[in-house]
Amino acid sequence: MSDDPKTLVSTEWLAAHLKDPDLRILDGSMSPIGMENTAGAEYLERHIPGARYFDIDDISDGRSNLPHMVPPVEKFMSRLRAMGVGDGHQVVVYDSAGLFSAARVWWLFKLMGQNNIAVLDGGLPKWIAEGRPTEDLPPIIRDRHMTVRRQNHMVRDVTQVSHAAKLGDHEIIDARAAARFRGEAPEPREGLRSGHIPGSKSVPFTSLLNENGTLKTPETLQSVFENAGVDLSKPAITTCGSGVTAAVLCLAMERFGKTDHSLYDGSWAEWGAFPTVPVATGEA
């Protein structure tokens, strides 16, 4: 793969840069819905040397009743400053699944105007499988100011997505499993309707990954979207269950050069509970 410090880097790249003074590594692991959240405890037991734990649920908007919504700018800045992450740092984020939640952290940094961040391809499983070092020591924190310039065009709310669905001027792309998209499988969150946003296309985030959890080549990624009926000439809005794996779709599009994408932060946790928006079932 081609390493790009603004999208995706290999374990080889990270190993070569591990001692760089301005490198900051984040463990962005989280447990899937319905499972006990052990990601923080697992970080304490073993992480890539120097990594800080980025708690997606904590670094979110605590005022919202929806899961891990985008935090206020001030909260993002203060949390990252307390972690010793700021301006001038090259950030690499990984997760313990290979590629699941790390892309959400990548997207969140991009939303906040921080572009020097990449996802570790294959994440912690690939790093460990290759016999690379881990530790259980907390990193030494040195305060660093962070400048945030929020990119509002990168995030969408339910009203904007509803308009886009009616007008058909965007491609709405759903990262959930195909059975959930079709409405054949129950939602893991209670009280939600089953199905998908009318007019949306199904691109399960797992279809973008190789068996070892790495991202497929840019050319293959583009063909996955095209084969799912996505019109890549239109701007894209990604969605999923709660705005986490939708970011994998954003990362994948960025890898093959499509930059006009945004993420529906509330995703199905909001749409499926919203009584006034329509729900479709079956294929797209």
Coordinates of C-alpha atoms in Angstrom, one line a residue:
M1 CA 0.0 0.0 0.0
S2 CA 1.0 3.6 -0.4
D3 CA 1.5 5.4 2.9
D4 CA -0.3 8.7 3.3
P5 CA 0.0 10.5 6.7
K6 CA -3.3 12.2 6.0
T7 CA -5.3 9.0 5.4
L8 CA -3.7 5.7 6.0
V9 CA -0.3 4.4 7.0
S10 CA 1.1 0.9 7.3
T11 CA 2.6 -0.8 10.3
E12 CA 6.0 -0.6 8.6
W13 CA 5.6 3.2 8.4
L14 CA 4.6 3.5 12.0
A15 CA 7.5 1.3 13.2
A16 CA 9.9 3.5 11.2
H17 CA 8.5 6.7 12.8
L18 CA 7.8 5.4 16.3
K19 CA 10.6 7.6 17.9
D20 CA 9.7 10.8 16.0
P21 CA 9.3 13.6 18.6
D22 CA 6.2 15.0 17.0
L23 CA 4.4 11.7 16.5
R24 CA 1.3 11.1 18.6
I25 CA -0.4 7.7 18.6
L26 CA -4.0 7.3 19.7
D27 CA -5.8 4.1 20.6
G28 CA -9.4 4.8 19.4
S29 CA -10.8 1.4 20.2
M30 CA -14.4 0.9 21.3
S31 CA -16.6 -2.1 21.8
P32 CA -19.5 -2.7 19.3
I33 CA -23.1 -2.0 20.6
G34 CA -24.4 -4.8 22.7
M35 CA -21.0 -5.8 24.0
E36 CA -19.4 -4.8 27.3
N37 CA -17.1 -1.8 26.7
T38 CA -13.7 -3.2 27.7
A39 CA -11.6 -1.1 25.3
G40 CA -10.2 1.2 28.0
A41 CA -9.2 -1.7 30.2
E42 CA -7.6 -3.4 27.2
Y43 CA -5.6 -0.3 26.4
L44 CA -4.2 -0.2 30.0
E45 CA -3.1 -3.9 29.6
R46 CA -1.4 -3.5 26.2
H47 CA -1.0 -0.7 23.6
I48 CA 1.4 0.5 21.0
P49 CA 4.3 2.3 22.8
G50 CA 3.5 5.9 23.5
A51 CA -0.2 5.6 22.6
R52 CA -2.9 7.6 24.4
Y53 CA -6.4 6.3 24.8
F54 CA -9.0 8.3 22.8
D55 CA -12.4 7.6 24.5
I56 CA -15.0 8.2 21.7
D57 CA -17.9 8.0 24.2
D58 CA -16.2 10.5 26.6
I59 CA -15.0 12.9 23.9
S60 CA -18.5 13.5 22.6
D61 CA -21.5 15.9 23.2
G62 CA -22.7 15.0 26.7
R63 CA -25.8 17.2 26.1
S64 CA -27.2 14.8 23.4
N65 CA -29.2 11.7 24.1
L66 CA -27.7 10.2 21.0
P67 CA -24.5 8.1 21.3
H68 CA -21.1 9.7 20.9
M69 CA -22.2 12.8 18.9
V70 CA -19.6 15.3 17.9
P71 CA -18.3 17.2 20.9
P72 CA -18.3 21.0 21.3
V73 CA -15.1 22.5 19.9
E74 CA -14.0 23.6 23.4
K75 CA -14.4 20.1 24.8
F76 CA -12.4 18.5 21.9
M77 CA -9.6 21.1 22.4
S78 CA -9.4 20.6 26.1
R79 CA -9.4 16.8 26.0
L80 CA -6.7 16.7 23.4
R81 CA -4.6 19.2 25.1
A82 CA -4.8 17.2 28.3
M83 CA -3.6 14.2 26.2
G84 CA -0.6 16.2 24.9
V85 CA -1.9 16.3 21.3
G86 CA -1.9 19.6 19.5
D87 CA -0.7 21.7 16.6
G88 CA 2.3 20.4 14.7
H89 CA 1.8 16.8 15.6
Q90 CA 1.5 13.9 13.2
V91 CA -1.2 11.7 14.7
V92 CA -1.8 8.0 14.0
V93 CA -4.9 6.3 15.3
Y94 CA -5.6 2.6 15.5
D95 CA -8.2 0.3 17.1
S96 CA -8.2 -3.2 18.4
A97 CA -10.5 -4.6 15.7
G98 CA -8.2 -3.9 12.7
L99 CA -10.4 -1.1 11.3
F100 CA -13.7 -0.3 13.1
S101 CA -13.7 2.8 15.2
A102 CA -10.3 4.4 14.4
A103 CA -11.8 6.0 11.3
R104 CA -14.3 7.8 13.5
V105 CA -11.4 9.5 15.3
W106 CA -9.7 10.3 12.0
W107 CA -12.9 11.9 10.7
L108 CA -13.4 13.8 14.0
F109 CA -9.9 15.3 13.7
K110 CA -10.6 16.3 10.0
L111 CA -13.9 17.9 11.1
M112 CA -12.0 20.0 13.6
G113 CA -9.6 21.1 10.9
Q114 CA -6.7 18.9 11.9
N115 CA -5.4 17.2 8.8
N116 CA -2.2 15.5 9.9
I117 CA -3.8 12.3 11.0
A118 CA -3.8 8.8 9.6
V119 CA -5.4 5.5 10.4
L120 CA -3.1 2.6 11.1
D121 CA -3.9 0.0 8.4
G122 CA -4.8 -3.3 10.1
G123 CA -4.7 -1.7 13.5
L124 CA -3.4 -3.4 16.7
P125 CA -4.1 -7.0 15.5
K126 CA -1.7 -6.6 12.5
W127 CA 0.9 -4.8 14.7
I128 CA 0.8 -7.7 17.3
A129 CA 0.8 -10.4 14.6
E130 CA 4.0 -9.0 13.2
G131 CA 5.6 -9.2 16.6
R132 CA 6.0 -5.5 17.1
P133 CA 6.4 -4.0 20.6
T134 CA 3.6 -3.1 23.0
E135 CA 3.6 -1.7 26.5
D136 CA 1.4 -1.1 29.5
L137 CA 3.0 2.1 30.6
P138 CA 1.2 5.5 30.5
P139 CA 2.8 8.0 28.1
I140 CA 4.6 11.1 29.3
I141 CA 2.3 14.0 28.6
R142 CA 3.6 17.4 27.5
D143 CA 1.0 20.1 27.0
R144 CA 0.5 21.3 23.5
H145 CA -2.0 23.9 22.2
M146 CA -4.5 22.8 19.5
T147 CA -6.0 25.2 17.0
V148 CA -9.5 24.1 15.8
R149 CA -11.2 25.3 12.6
R150 CA -14.4 23.3 12.5
Q151 CA -15.3 22.2 8.9
N152 CA -19.1 22.3 9.1
H153 CA -19.6 20.9 5.6
M154 CA -18.3 17.5 6.8
V155 CA -21.2 16.7 9.1
R156 CA -25.0 16.5 8.5
D157 CA -28.0 16.5 10.7
V158 CA -31.4 14.8 10.3
T159 CA -33.0 17.8 8.5
Q160 CA -30.2 18.1 6.0
V161 CA -30.2 14.3 5.3
S162 CA -34.0 14.4 5.0
H163 CA -33.8 17.1 2.4
A164 CA -31.0 15.3 0.5
A165 CA -33.1 12.1 0.4
K166 CA -36.1 14.0 -1.0
L167 CA -34.1 15.9 -3.6
G168 CA -31.8 13.1 -4.7
D169 CA -28.9 15.5 -5.1
H170 CA -26.6 13.5 -2.8
E171 CA -25.7 9.8 -2.6
I172 CA -26.6 8.6 0.9
I173 CA -24.4 5.5 1.6
D174 CA -25.2 3.1 4.5
A175 CA -22.3 1.2 6.2
R176 CA -24.4 -1.2 8.2
A177 CA -24.7 -4.9 7.4
A178 CA -26.9 -5.6 4.4
A179 CA -29.5 -7.5 6.5
R180 CA -30.0 -4.4 8.7
F181 CA -30.2 -2.2 5.6
R182 CA -32.9 -4.3 4.1
G183 CA -34.8 -4.4 7.4
E184 CA -34.4 -8.2 7.8
A185 CA -32.3 -8.1 10.9
P186 CA -33.3 -6.3 14.2
E187 CA -31.5 -3.2 15.3
P188 CA -29.2 -3.7 18.2
R189 CA -30.6 -0.5 19.9
E190 CA -34.0 -0.9 21.3
G191 CA -37.0 1.1 20.0
L192 CA -35.6 1.7 16.5
R193 CA -37.5 0.8 13.3
S194 CA -35.8 -1.5 10.8
G195 CA -34.8 -0.5 7.3
H196 CA -32.9 2.3 5.7
I197 CA -33.2 5.9 4.5
P198 CA -35.2 6.0 1.3
G199 CA -32.9 6.2 -1.7
S200 CA -29.8 5.3 0.1
K201 CA -27.3 2.7 -1.1
S202 CA -25.8 -0.2 0.9
V203 CA -22.0 -0.4 1.2
P204 CA -21.3 -2.5 4.4
F205 CA -18.0 -1.2 5.8
T206 CA -16.8 -4.8 6.0
S207 CA -16.9 -5.0 2.2
L208 CA -14.1 -2.5 2.1
L209 CA -11.8 -4.6 4.2
N210 CA -9.4 -7.5 3.5
E211 CA -9.5 -10.6 5.7
N212 CA -6.8 -9.2 7.9
G213 CA -8.6 -6.0 8.7
T214 CA -6.7 -3.8 6.3
L215 CA -8.3 -1.5 3.8
K216 CA -8.6 -2.7 0.2
T217 CA -6.6 -0.9 -2.6
P218 CA -8.0 2.4 -3.8
E219 CA -8.9 0.9 -7.1
T220 CA -10.8 -1.9 -5.5
L221 CA -12.5 0.4 -3.0
Q222 CA -13.8 2.6 -5.9
S223 CA -15.2 -0.5 -7.6
V224 CA -17.0 -1.6 -4.4
F225 CA -18.9 1.7 -4.3
E226 CA -19.6 1.6 -8.1
N227 CA -20.9 -2.0 -7.9
A228 CA -23.3 -1.0 -5.1
G229 CA -24.9 1.5 -7.5
V230 CA -23.3 4.6 -6.0
D231 CA -23.1 7.6 -8.4
L232 CA -19.6 9.0 -7.5
S233 CA -20.3 12.2 -9.4
K234 CA -22.7 13.2 -6.6
P235 CA -21.5 14.4 -3.2
A236 CA -21.9 11.7 -0.6
I237 CA -23.4 11.4 2.8
T238 CA -22.4 8.4 4.9
T239 CA -24.5 6.8 7.6
C240 CA -24.5 3.7 9.8
G241 CA -25.8 2.8 13.2
S242 CA -24.4 5.6 15.3
G243 CA -21.8 7.5 13.1
V244 CA -18.8 5.2 13.8
T245 CA -18.4 2.9 10.8
A246 CA -19.8 5.5 8.5
A247 CA -16.4 7.1 8.9
V248 CA -14.8 4.0 7.4
L249 CA -16.7 4.8 4.2
C250 CA -15.4 8.4 4.3
L251 CA -11.8 7.1 4.7
A252 CA -12.3 4.7 1.8
M253 CA -13.6 7.5 -0.5
E254 CA -10.7 9.7 0.6
R255 CA -8.3 7.0 -0.4
F256 CA -9.5 6.9 -4.0
G257 CA -9.7 10.7 -4.3
K258 CA -13.3 11.5 -3.6
T259 CA -13.3 14.4 -1.1
D260 CA -16.9 15.7 -1.3
H261 CA -18.3 13.5 1.4
S262 CA -19.9 14.2 4.8
L263 CA -21.2 12.1 7.7
Y264 CA -24.7 11.9 9.2
D265 CA -23.7 12.1 12.9
G266 CA -27.0 10.9 14.3
S267 CA -27.2 8.0 11.8
W268 CA -29.8 5.2 12.4
A269 CA -29.8 5.8 16.2
E270 CA -31.6 9.1 15.3
W271 CA -33.3 8.3 12.0
G272 CA -34.8 5.0 13.2
A273 CA -36.2 6.7 16.2
F274 CA -37.5 9.8 14.5
P275 CA -41.2 9.4 13.9
T276 CA -41.6 11.9 11.1
V277 CA -39.0 10.6 8.6
P278 CA -39.8 7.7 6.3
V279 CA -38.1 4.3 6.4
A280 CA -37.6 2.0 3.4
T281 CA -37.0 -1.8 3.4
G282 CA -35.7 -4.3 1.0
E283 CA -32.9 -3.6 -1.5
A284 CA -31.9 0.0 -2.5

